[in-house]
Amino acid sequence: MNNVSQDHFVTADGRSIGGALMEMQNITLRFGGVVALEDISFDILEGEVRAIIGPNGAGKSSMLNVISGFYVPQEGQVLYRGSLRPAMKPFQVATQGIARTFQNIALFEGMSVLDNVMTGRITKIKSGIFSQMIWKGRAEREEIENREVVEKIIDFLEIQAIRKTPVSRLPYGLKKRVELARALAAEPSLLLLDEPMAGMNVEEKEDMSRFILDVNSEFGTTIALIEHDMSVVMDLSDRVVVMDYGKKIGDGTPDEIRNNQEVIDAYLGVSHD
Amino acid sequence: MLYREAGDFSTSYTADSQTFPIRFDRYRYYFILVVAFLVIPFFVNDYWANAILVPFLIYSIAAIGLNILTGYCGQVSLGTGGFMAVGAYSFYKLMTAFPEISIMLHVLLSGCITAAVVTLFGLPSLRIKGFYLAVATLAAQFFLVWMFNKVPWFYNYSMTGMIGSPERTVLGIVVTGPNTDAWAKYFVCLIFVTLCGIIARNLTRGSVGRKWMAIRDMDIAAEIIGVNPLKAKLSAFAVSGFFIGIAGALYFGVFLGAVEVTEAFGIEKSFMVLFMIIIGGLGSIFGSFAGAAFMVLLPVLLKNVFVGGLGWPTDLAAHLYFVIAGGLIIMFLILEPHGLAQLWRLAKEKLRLWPFPH
Ligand SMILES: Nc1ncnc2c1ncn2[C@@H]1O[C@H](COP(=O)(O)OP(=O)(O)O)[C@@H](O)[C@H]1O
Ligand SMILES: [Mg+2]
């Protein structure tokens, strides 16, 4: 049994990494005949940046969907903060401090940037519908408190100028950033990022990498991210899970992964041909 | 300079989330309130009240109600007529059963009863969406009208099957029944419009409104963020029902005085309110008012111009009304889904920078 207070260590750049925040144990997920995930186990340590890599269709997104409660695996169990997580609806998982972004941007297109990010704080709202009808008092106070947090995130991600813009008018790269802002607004303990840099140009990727590292080091947020660009993964992550055809074929530090023969054959070898 | 936003900076988040963040808009809003409450009641006559102002106010409430459900929360409803009937019959039963209680309270209670009924009919929305939900609400529409026709208890076993509102007073002023003054009808409706407008605005600018819009725009993402879809959808049905119930109660009790359910609350009513929010603007409180004003004023205008001015037969003018309304709906659906409210916003944007467009 993993104990959260056990084996803390400090990374070369001074971040503190603790015990397991999340443990996936023998997860198997099937869609009819398709086995998307087959007997996969790995853990995510508190404070680390954990990457999940693998070719298209390997099951990476499915894995994130299991973590965020959107898919329910047929076998295996999920431990969160050391205890078994019971079956939960996705909105209940959100209240546990898990936030995410999506591979295909899933912003609320009819709303402004500000409203999108404010929606990220929905789990923090305590005032009920009757108090909000009247607005004065608790509802208004809460709105202002949330707005203050959201404005900090907007500053942090440098999207002040587009605050009031409807997201449908934003270019792709900025949408990705707004989606990150929405996830951060929840002040999550665990942040899941599904291909946060897909389709971005080099400059945008550099910005996004910087934001991810800053989130991790400044807020201490644990991050699990899926990424295709190998150089990005090697730079960003503390540890890497490698998947192929729904199976885990490697798990370790970027250096270990780079030198793992099975991984080279299955994945790195192919993409570097 | 007519209208300015530039130079009008919010210095606090309270100021920024106000209903009218721009000072000019705020003053205009206060001005309208003063005129509506303190000027119009002294000048309004029977024609203006019955042909224009009272129906406009009542339809505004219904349109806000439907807009919350459809425009904000994305749940299409064709049951508005039937839901208004629930409000009307609740009001009738309440005012005849408890004549000693103020009808203002009865109107609110009718809203609450309708909220409960509409929530019940909203339950299928947890499973079905879009077209199928529209069909389910259509079924609700027909069922409710059928029920109010069929069950004599609802119309107190009257021979005609109609319901009529008896005379009731508020603070000594007659507000229902045939002896009601035009200004009193207008004033009662105005009070409820103001109340509903404020409630709707408060709900839609805060987290409840964001939940609704999140469900409308992308329900899966909304759920993963932490929105409980069951609560969000049913709360939209309930709030929507509350407003539509109030509108139904006023439509029967204050505006018409006596109604026959098929005629007053048939499927045409559902479509009419739906057209109002499409023309006015989906997801906009202002648009609800604009759409209601448009749909109420258009036939009056056509009648005055073509029948009164050019001597056309009345039925031709009535047909023209459908042609124009239908054409506009198609135009708005294709070109400008945010309706008159968006046109108004665009006009303001132009005005704001005028006379220097760049
Ligand atoms: N909702 C679903 N229904 C059916 N099959 C699915 C579903 N989601 C994922 N899959 C299948 O699971 C496998 C893994 O997909 P995915 O997790 O999206 O891969 P990756 O993100 O690594 O590209 C694929 O074969 C995909 O077709
Ligand atoms: Mg994927």
XYZ file of C-alpha atoms and ligand atoms in Angstrom:
659
model
C 0.000 0.000 0.000
C 1.338 3.354 -0.971
C 1.455 5.993 1.668
C 1.190 9.606 0.592
C 3.693 10.864 3.155
C 6.221 8.266 2.090
C 9.302 8.787 -0.087
C 9.293 12.467 -0.889
C 12.129 13.624 -3.056
C 13.275 16.847 -4.584
C 14.059 17.198 -8.274
C 17.129 18.811 -9.739
C 15.155 22.021 -10.349
C 13.943 22.132 -6.761
C 10.384 20.800 -7.057
C 9.172 18.397 -4.417
C 7.621 15.152 -5.574
C 5.649 13.034 -3.151
C 3.843 9.727 -2.928
C 1.260 8.411 -5.368
C -1.642 10.761 -6.047
C -3.315 8.403 -8.444
C -2.789 4.714 -9.048
C -4.246 2.839 -11.978
C -4.310 -0.874 -11.253
C -4.819 -3.497 -13.967
C -7.158 -1.345 -16.011
C -8.894 -3.104 -18.903
C -11.322 -1.205 -21.108
C -13.189 -2.732 -24.045
C -15.501 -1.244 -26.647
C -17.371 -4.233 -27.979
C -14.603 -6.311 -29.528
C -11.995 -3.535 -29.416
C -9.670 -3.699 -26.444
C -8.695 -0.063 -25.913
C -6.756 -0.689 -22.694
C -5.369 -4.033 -21.641
C -4.306 -4.678 -18.060
C -2.542 -1.355 -17.588
C -1.035 -0.279 -14.294
C 0.887 2.863 -13.481
C 0.892 5.622 -10.924
C 1.059 9.387 -10.917
C 3.105 10.920 -8.130
C 2.091 14.075 -6.344
C 3.804 17.059 -7.952
C 5.236 15.361 -11.021
C 4.691 15.836 -14.728
C 3.736 12.468 -16.093
C 3.644 11.956 -19.840
C 1.687 9.301 -21.705
C 3.002 8.658 -25.185
C 2.281 6.190 -27.944
C 1.161 6.013 -31.559
C -2.359 6.961 -32.673
C -5.002 4.609 -31.385
C -2.741 3.331 -28.600
C -5.393 4.133 -26.015
C -3.931 7.293 -24.476
C -7.113 9.349 -24.623
C -9.089 6.379 -23.354
C -6.764 6.289 -20.355
C -7.456 9.951 -19.554
C -11.149 9.287 -19.969
C -10.934 6.536 -17.386
C -9.135 8.865 -14.989
C -11.746 11.592 -15.427
C -14.586 9.125 -14.943
C -15.941 9.413 -18.457
C -15.204 5.777 -19.325
C -15.755 3.022 -16.810
C -13.223 0.208 -17.212
C -14.500 -3.371 -17.224
C -11.650 -4.479 -15.003
C -9.167 -2.914 -12.649
C -9.351 -0.189 -10.065
C -8.464 3.420 -9.569
C -6.884 4.625 -6.336
C -6.957 8.324 -5.589
C -4.941 9.648 -2.661
C -4.385 6.116 -1.486
C -7.997 4.989 -1.345
C -10.166 3.135 -3.797
C -12.312 5.458 -5.870
C -15.925 4.275 -6.019
C -17.911 4.431 -9.275
C -18.486 8.101 -9.992
C -20.112 10.342 -12.552
C -17.702 12.701 -14.339
C -19.102 15.751 -12.540
C -18.363 14.079 -9.218
C -14.805 13.346 -10.297
C -14.441 17.064 -11.048
C -15.280 17.917 -7.447
C -12.383 15.707 -6.331
C -9.928 18.122 -7.892
C -9.352 16.572 -11.308
C -9.566 18.895 -14.317
C -8.697 18.318 -17.951
C -8.439 19.600 -21.472
C -9.516 17.715 -24.564
C -7.762 16.458 -27.661
C -10.380 18.169 -29.812
C -10.985 21.490 -28.104
C -14.197 21.383 -26.103
C -14.815 25.022 -25.247
C -18.245 26.583 -24.902
C -18.381 28.320 -28.262
C -21.317 30.569 -27.504
C -19.662 32.120 -24.455
C -16.916 34.685 -23.953
C -13.407 33.737 -22.828
C -14.176 35.103 -19.378
C -17.387 33.073 -19.054
C -15.607 29.940 -20.229
C -12.933 30.339 -17.586
C -15.495 31.292 -14.929
C -17.355 28.076 -15.765
C -14.204 26.247 -14.753
C -14.922 27.320 -11.178
C -18.363 25.738 -11.098
C -17.315 23.204 -8.464
C -16.491 26.048 -6.060
C -19.967 27.596 -6.155
C -21.904 27.301 -2.910
C -24.760 29.771 -3.395
C -28.005 28.220 -4.577
C -30.380 29.287 -7.288
C -32.599 31.354 -4.965
C -29.698 33.335 -3.619
C -28.523 33.958 -7.185
C -31.975 35.198 -8.191
C -31.599 37.977 -5.660
C -27.896 38.369 -6.427
C -27.115 40.625 -3.459
C -25.159 39.024 -0.650
C -23.634 35.613 -0.968
C -24.104 35.135 -4.699
C -22.493 38.435 -5.552
C -19.658 37.950 -3.075
C -18.930 34.537 -4.485
C -18.981 35.841 -8.030
C -16.402 38.487 -7.158
C -14.141 36.046 -5.308
C -14.225 33.684 -8.248
C -13.611 36.516 -10.646
C -10.465 37.452 -8.725
C -9.071 33.939 -9.021
C -10.002 33.801 -12.693
C -8.329 37.134 -13.407
C -5.087 35.806 -11.907
C -5.233 32.849 -14.255
C -6.022 35.113 -17.185
C -2.951 37.201 -16.333
C -0.838 34.104 -15.851
C -1.733 32.753 -19.298
C -1.473 36.184 -20.883
C -4.973 36.283 -22.349
C -6.109 39.586 -20.814
C -6.715 41.177 -24.191
C -9.258 38.582 -25.305
C -11.172 38.388 -22.013
C -14.485 39.525 -23.473
C -14.109 37.923 -26.907
C -16.485 35.095 -27.845
C -14.306 31.982 -28.094
C -15.772 31.127 -31.492
C -13.761 34.049 -32.904
C -10.396 32.889 -31.550
C -7.680 31.163 -33.560
C -6.841 27.566 -32.715
C -3.740 28.223 -30.634
C -5.515 30.676 -28.363
C -8.444 28.325 -27.941
C -6.056 25.723 -26.577
C -4.786 28.283 -24.126
C -8.293 29.275 -23.028
C -9.093 25.627 -22.471
C -6.045 25.366 -20.223
C -7.251 28.473 -18.374
C -10.659 26.888 -17.841
C -9.070 23.762 -16.411
C -6.762 25.790 -14.160
C -9.695 27.815 -12.862
C -10.765 24.734 -10.928
C -7.438 24.894 -9.052
C -7.084 21.163 -9.633
C -4.808 18.791 -7.752
C -4.456 16.739 -10.910
C -4.478 18.318 -14.351
C -4.976 16.095 -17.390
C -3.881 17.495 -20.738
C -4.793 15.602 -23.899
C -2.359 16.695 -26.626
C -2.123 20.312 -25.450
C 0.239 21.209 -28.274
C -1.251 19.320 -31.184
C -1.534 21.441 -34.296
C 0.486 24.325 -32.882
C 3.412 26.075 -34.483
C 6.846 26.096 -32.827
C 6.327 29.406 -31.081
C 2.949 28.391 -29.674
C 4.428 25.105 -28.508
C 7.171 26.933 -26.658
C 4.612 29.167 -24.949
C 2.488 26.197 -23.979
C 5.486 24.253 -22.646
C 6.443 27.226 -20.532
C 2.907 27.498 -19.139
C 2.793 23.802 -18.308
C 6.119 23.930 -16.487
C 5.060 27.089 -14.647
C 1.774 25.564 -13.544
C 3.646 22.584 -12.210
C 6.379 24.496 -10.414
C 4.425 27.537 -9.203
C 1.158 25.916 -8.143
C 2.594 22.464 -7.479
C -0.119 20.972 -9.688
C 0.348 17.360 -10.663
C 0.103 16.997 -14.429
C -0.554 14.031 -16.685
C -0.177 14.905 -20.329
C -0.427 13.187 -23.673
C 1.923 14.490 -26.304
C 3.246 13.391 -29.672
C 6.246 15.643 -30.021
C 9.065 13.595 -28.467
C 11.413 16.492 -27.800
C 8.633 18.281 -25.910
C 7.894 15.180 -23.854
C 11.529 14.670 -22.972
C 11.865 18.297 -21.871
C 8.670 18.522 -19.869
C 8.126 15.275 -18.096
C 9.564 13.628 -15.011
C 8.358 10.175 -16.001
C 6.846 8.673 -19.111
C 4.364 5.858 -19.757
C 4.609 4.386 -23.246
C 1.562 2.685 -24.738
C 1.021 0.703 -27.898
C -2.122 -1.125 -29.015
C -3.714 -0.698 -25.607
C -0.753 -2.154 -23.738
C 1.866 -0.506 -21.608
C 5.258 -1.165 -23.130
C 7.443 1.147 -21.115
C 7.500 3.235 -17.959
C 10.326 5.361 -16.590
C 12.283 8.563 -16.804
C 12.770 10.129 -20.240
C 16.323 8.794 -20.319
C 15.217 5.264 -19.529
C 12.518 5.466 -22.197
C 14.970 6.732 -24.782
C 17.150 3.674 -24.195
C 14.373 1.088 -23.882
C 14.698 -1.288 -26.834
C 11.038 -2.284 -26.946
C 9.975 1.343 -27.006
C 12.478 2.166 -29.717
C 11.185 -0.668 -31.852
C 7.527 0.014 -31.338
C 7.399 3.752 -31.341
C 10.513 5.853 -31.459
C 12.035 3.749 -34.210
C 8.978 4.178 -36.383
C 8.605 7.902 -35.936
C 12.306 8.625 -36.455
C 12.679 6.635 -39.671
C -21.267 61.737 -29.344
C -24.433 59.699 -28.888
C -23.231 56.582 -27.244
C -19.956 55.751 -25.661
C -18.257 52.792 -24.211
C -14.727 54.013 -24.710
C -13.527 55.832 -21.643
C -16.022 53.941 -19.500
C -13.786 51.562 -17.569
C -14.908 49.255 -14.835
C -12.717 49.697 -11.816
C -14.056 46.728 -9.869
C -15.397 43.301 -10.675
C -18.729 44.292 -9.141
C -19.003 47.111 -11.626
C -17.956 44.857 -14.457
C -20.634 42.251 -13.801
C -23.433 44.789 -13.484
C -26.505 44.378 -15.574
C -25.620 47.480 -17.559
C -21.864 47.962 -17.292
C -21.966 51.054 -19.487
C -23.185 54.182 -17.784
C -25.215 55.324 -20.771
C -27.108 52.002 -20.865
C -27.756 52.236 -17.154
C -29.261 55.696 -17.427
C -31.420 54.614 -20.325
C -32.634 51.678 -18.252
C -33.577 53.906 -15.322
C -35.260 56.288 -17.723
C -37.371 53.478 -19.181
C -38.335 52.311 -15.698
C -39.403 55.807 -14.655
C -41.464 56.277 -17.799
C -43.013 52.819 -17.505
C -43.969 53.176 -13.838
C -44.643 56.883 -13.421
C -45.683 58.270 -16.795
C -47.453 55.658 -18.911
C -50.057 54.676 -16.253
C -51.441 58.217 -16.379
C -51.820 58.295 -20.130
C -52.630 54.760 -21.125
C -56.071 54.234 -22.667
C -58.012 51.051 -23.400
C -56.737 50.688 -26.929
C -53.070 51.049 -26.038
C -53.353 48.768 -23.048
C -55.345 45.985 -24.702
C -53.869 46.031 -28.196
C -50.247 46.741 -27.414
C -48.871 47.226 -23.912
C -50.498 44.442 -21.903
C -49.942 41.701 -24.508
C -46.389 42.975 -25.016
C -45.615 42.742 -21.303
C -47.180 39.299 -20.922
C -45.496 37.875 -24.004
C -42.206 39.325 -22.789
C -42.480 37.212 -19.647
C -43.307 34.105 -21.684
C -40.461 34.837 -24.096
C -37.963 35.261 -21.268
C -39.170 31.925 -19.913
C -38.743 30.110 -23.195
C -35.455 31.862 -23.870
C -34.016 30.555 -20.625
C -34.894 27.027 -21.616
C -34.128 27.167 -25.331
C -31.798 30.122 -25.809
C -29.680 29.646 -22.692
C -29.937 25.955 -21.948
C -30.412 24.657 -25.495
C -33.511 22.568 -24.767
C -36.061 23.102 -27.532
C -39.648 23.318 -26.355
C -42.907 23.409 -28.297
C -45.007 23.172 -25.163
C -45.183 26.862 -24.255
C -48.921 27.147 -24.994
C -49.746 24.165 -22.811
C -47.458 25.425 -20.058
C -49.146 28.826 -20.157
C -52.443 26.978 -19.789
C -51.107 25.350 -16.633
C -50.425 28.827 -15.256
C -53.865 30.050 -16.302
C -55.787 27.122 -14.804
C -53.705 27.185 -11.614
C -54.534 30.851 -11.272
C -58.217 30.200 -11.910
C -58.401 27.404 -9.363
C -56.472 29.415 -6.780
C -58.437 32.627 -7.171
C -61.781 30.859 -7.004
C -60.791 28.586 -4.125
C -59.030 31.224 -2.018
C -60.706 34.537 -2.870
C -59.439 36.157 0.322
C -55.787 35.772 -0.619
C -54.161 38.445 -2.778
C -54.075 37.549 -6.457
C -50.507 38.827 -6.620
C -49.597 35.849 -4.496
C -51.795 33.602 -6.630
C -49.909 34.672 -9.736
C -46.612 33.721 -8.090
C -48.058 30.426 -6.890
C -49.336 29.684 -10.401
C -45.765 30.246 -11.558
C -44.520 27.759 -8.969
C -47.116 25.126 -9.928
C -46.216 25.538 -13.588
C -42.530 25.258 -12.679
C -43.237 21.876 -11.097
C -45.289 20.649 -14.066
C -42.738 21.827 -16.621
C -39.927 20.178 -14.655
C -41.865 16.939 -14.845
C -42.183 17.277 -18.613
C -38.483 18.138 -18.695
C -37.464 14.745 -17.372
C -37.160 13.199 -20.862
C -34.486 15.807 -21.655
C -32.087 13.761 -19.563
C -32.247 11.082 -22.237
C -33.254 12.760 -25.473
C -32.113 15.875 -27.290
C -32.995 18.252 -30.076
C -35.694 17.099 -32.437
C -36.843 14.247 -30.208
C -37.163 16.512 -27.208
C -39.149 18.967 -29.329
C -41.564 16.156 -30.205
C -41.855 15.194 -26.533
C -42.748 18.766 -25.559
C -45.220 18.853 -28.440
C -46.878 15.828 -26.887
C -47.006 17.724 -23.592
C -48.702 20.615 -25.385
C -51.467 18.416 -26.782
C -51.856 16.427 -23.611
C -52.266 19.509 -21.429
C -54.818 21.170 -23.699
C -56.731 17.907 -23.922
C -56.655 17.528 -20.148
C -57.960 21.027 -19.442
C -60.785 20.389 -21.899
C -61.576 16.948 -20.598
C -61.460 17.259 -16.819
C -64.352 19.478 -15.613
C -62.714 20.042 -12.217
C -60.261 22.403 -13.882
C -63.021 24.706 -15.132
C -65.132 24.314 -11.990
C -67.761 22.313 -13.927
C -68.951 25.384 -15.832
C -71.410 24.700 -18.667
C -69.359 26.403 -21.344
C -66.110 24.698 -20.414
C -64.522 28.126 -20.286
C -62.826 29.791 -17.346
C -63.508 33.403 -16.422
C -61.675 35.526 -13.883
C -63.880 36.990 -11.139
C -63.322 40.516 -9.895
C -60.447 40.832 -7.434
C -58.791 43.887 -5.977
C -55.296 44.738 -4.857
C -55.098 47.615 -2.342
C -58.657 48.487 -3.253
C -57.947 48.687 -6.976
C -59.777 46.314 -9.297
C -57.204 44.261 -11.201
C -59.210 41.361 -12.626
C -62.673 41.020 -14.098
C -64.565 43.145 -16.623
C -64.404 46.356 -14.560
C -60.626 46.605 -14.563
C -59.171 49.930 -15.668
C -56.645 49.888 -18.479
C -53.925 51.378 -16.332
C -54.463 48.777 -13.590
C -54.060 45.892 -16.043
C -50.953 47.512 -17.375
C -49.528 48.167 -13.938
C -50.013 44.631 -12.653
C -48.304 43.206 -15.719
C -45.511 45.756 -15.435
C -44.763 44.692 -11.868
C -44.395 41.075 -12.907
C -42.332 41.919 -15.984
C -39.916 43.899 -13.848
C -39.671 41.121 -11.302
C -39.130 38.444 -13.964
C -36.651 40.575 -15.879
C -34.513 41.136 -12.799
C -34.610 37.477 -11.773
C -33.746 36.333 -15.286
C -30.905 38.784 -15.560
C -29.456 37.803 -12.175
C -29.606 34.130 -12.986
C -28.089 34.450 -16.432
C -25.147 36.623 -15.416
C -24.008 34.246 -12.682
C -22.970 30.646 -12.357
C -26.456 29.215 -12.888
C -26.577 30.848 -16.313
C -23.085 29.605 -17.127
C -24.126 26.082 -16.276
C -27.085 26.359 -18.637
C -24.968 27.747 -21.448
C -22.283 25.136 -20.863
C -24.892 22.400 -21.235
C -26.182 24.100 -24.381
C -22.765 24.508 -25.992
C -21.171 21.175 -25.082
C -22.847 18.968 -22.536
C -20.040 16.423 -22.264
C -17.393 19.025 -21.489
C -19.795 20.690 -19.072
C -20.202 17.475 -17.146
C -16.464 16.837 -16.967
C -15.961 20.353 -15.600
C -18.379 19.584 -12.802
C -21.822 20.589 -14.054
C -24.457 18.130 -12.934
C -26.507 17.822 -16.156
C -29.610 16.630 -14.340
C -29.702 19.625 -12.024
C -28.734 22.109 -14.719
C -31.393 20.992 -17.187
C -34.179 20.585 -14.666
C -33.428 23.965 -13.100
C -33.767 25.525 -16.566
C -37.117 23.782 -17.028
C -38.261 24.935 -13.589
C -37.259 28.572 -13.993
C -38.657 28.621 -17.506
C -41.909 27.122 -16.236
C -42.126 29.697 -13.458
C -42.042 32.562 -15.959
C -44.324 30.891 -18.486
C -46.805 30.079 -15.716
C -46.884 33.713 -14.611
C -47.404 34.746 -18.232
C -50.276 32.262 -18.582
C -51.928 33.441 -15.376
C -51.771 37.086 -16.453
C -52.840 36.293 -20.015
C -55.987 34.662 -18.731
C -56.737 36.553 -15.555
C -55.720 40.093 -16.375
C -55.579 40.376 -20.165
C -58.455 38.304 -21.568
C -60.602 37.735 -18.493
C -62.154 34.608 -19.958
C -60.561 31.893 -22.057
C -61.256 28.683 -23.865
C -58.133 26.572 -23.636
C -57.795 25.384 -27.243
C -58.214 28.877 -28.557
C -56.018 30.720 -26.081
C -53.303 28.177 -25.412
C -53.139 26.047 -28.544
C -50.061 25.071 -30.496
C -50.100 28.481 -32.249
C -49.168 30.047 -28.930
C -46.165 27.752 -28.618
C -44.976 28.738 -32.069
C -45.661 32.403 -31.512
C -43.441 32.560 -28.425
C -40.799 30.493 -30.189
C -40.843 32.961 -33.096
C -40.438 35.802 -30.629
C -37.203 34.449 -29.246
C -35.865 33.540 -32.689
C -36.561 37.008 -34.053
C -35.547 38.754 -30.832
C -32.447 36.706 -30.205
C -31.742 33.343 -28.614
C -29.899 33.621 -25.327
C -30.724 37.266 -24.710
C -33.085 38.845 -22.183
C -33.218 42.029 -24.223
C -33.987 39.911 -27.265
C -36.997 38.424 -25.488
C -38.448 41.903 -25.089
C -37.534 42.881 -28.634
C -39.123 39.749 -30.096
C -42.297 40.185 -28.056
C -42.563 43.831 -29.093
C -42.034 42.904 -32.721
C -44.623 40.141 -32.828
C -47.195 42.242 -30.981
C -46.603 45.415 -32.945
C -46.358 43.939 -36.436
C -50.076 43.017 -36.819
C -51.136 46.341 -35.306
C -48.889 48.179 -37.732
C -50.054 46.158 -40.716
C -53.654 46.711 -39.770
C -53.209 50.452 -39.431
C -51.231 50.836 -42.641
C -52.956 48.395 -44.987
C -56.480 48.131 -43.631
C -56.803 51.593 -42.176
C -54.594 53.451 -44.648
C -54.916 51.617 -47.948
C -58.313 50.016 -47.426
C -57.226 46.382 -47.818
C -59.513 43.645 -46.483
C -58.590 42.544 -42.954
C -57.827 38.922 -43.832
C -55.321 39.986 -46.456
C -53.431 42.013 -43.867
C -53.560 39.026 -41.529
C -52.027 36.843 -44.227
C -49.352 39.411 -44.867
C -48.487 39.147 -41.172
C -47.721 35.448 -41.554
C -45.726 36.047 -44.709
C -43.576 38.712 -43.080
C -43.124 36.826 -39.807
C -42.275 33.606 -41.647
C -39.804 35.330 -43.954
C -38.078 37.044 -41.059
C -37.783 33.840 -39.088
C -36.102 32.101 -41.990
C -33.859 35.089 -42.504
C -32.849 35.279 -38.861
C -32.293 31.543 -38.563
C -29.970 31.555 -41.553
C -28.260 34.914 -41.318
C -28.391 36.063 -37.723
C -29.233 33.453 -35.104
C -28.868 36.053 -32.377
C -31.739 38.043 -33.785
C -32.676 41.647 -33.194
C -30.565 41.722 -30.052
C -27.446 41.113 -32.132
C -28.432 43.726 -34.713
C -28.840 46.141 -31.832
C -25.398 45.231 -30.485
C -23.829 45.713 -33.895
C -25.529 49.064 -34.300
C -24.200 50.102 -30.908
C -20.721 48.971 -31.852
C -20.874 51.187 -34.914
C -22.276 54.057 -32.884
C -19.691 53.704 -30.187
C -16.839 54.423 -32.553
C -18.748 56.942 -34.603
C -17.704 59.216 -36.212
C -14.287 57.530 -36.430
C -14.790 53.948 -37.534
C -11.152 52.961 -37.023
N -16.085 5.742 -27.504
C -15.437 4.788 -28.192
N -16.132 3.821 -28.835
C -15.501 2.853 -29.520
N -14.159 2.754 -29.638
C -13.403 3.686 -29.035
C -13.998 4.753 -28.278
N -13.007 5.532 -27.783
C -11.857 4.990 -28.205
N -12.087 3.882 -28.957
C -11.082 3.015 -29.549
O -10.079 2.776 -28.592
C -8.808 2.784 -29.197
C -7.925 3.789 -28.533
O -8.357 5.091 -28.855
P -7.765 6.387 -28.173
O -7.756 6.203 -26.717
O -8.493 7.554 -28.702
O -6.270 6.415 -28.728
P -5.157 7.555 -28.699
O -5.666 8.685 -27.887
O -3.970 6.897 -28.117
O -4.923 7.954 -30.118
C -9.012 3.059 -30.682
O -9.018 1.835 -31.370
C -10.383 3.686 -30.715
O -11.028 3.395 -31.921
Mg -6.029 10.625 -28.401
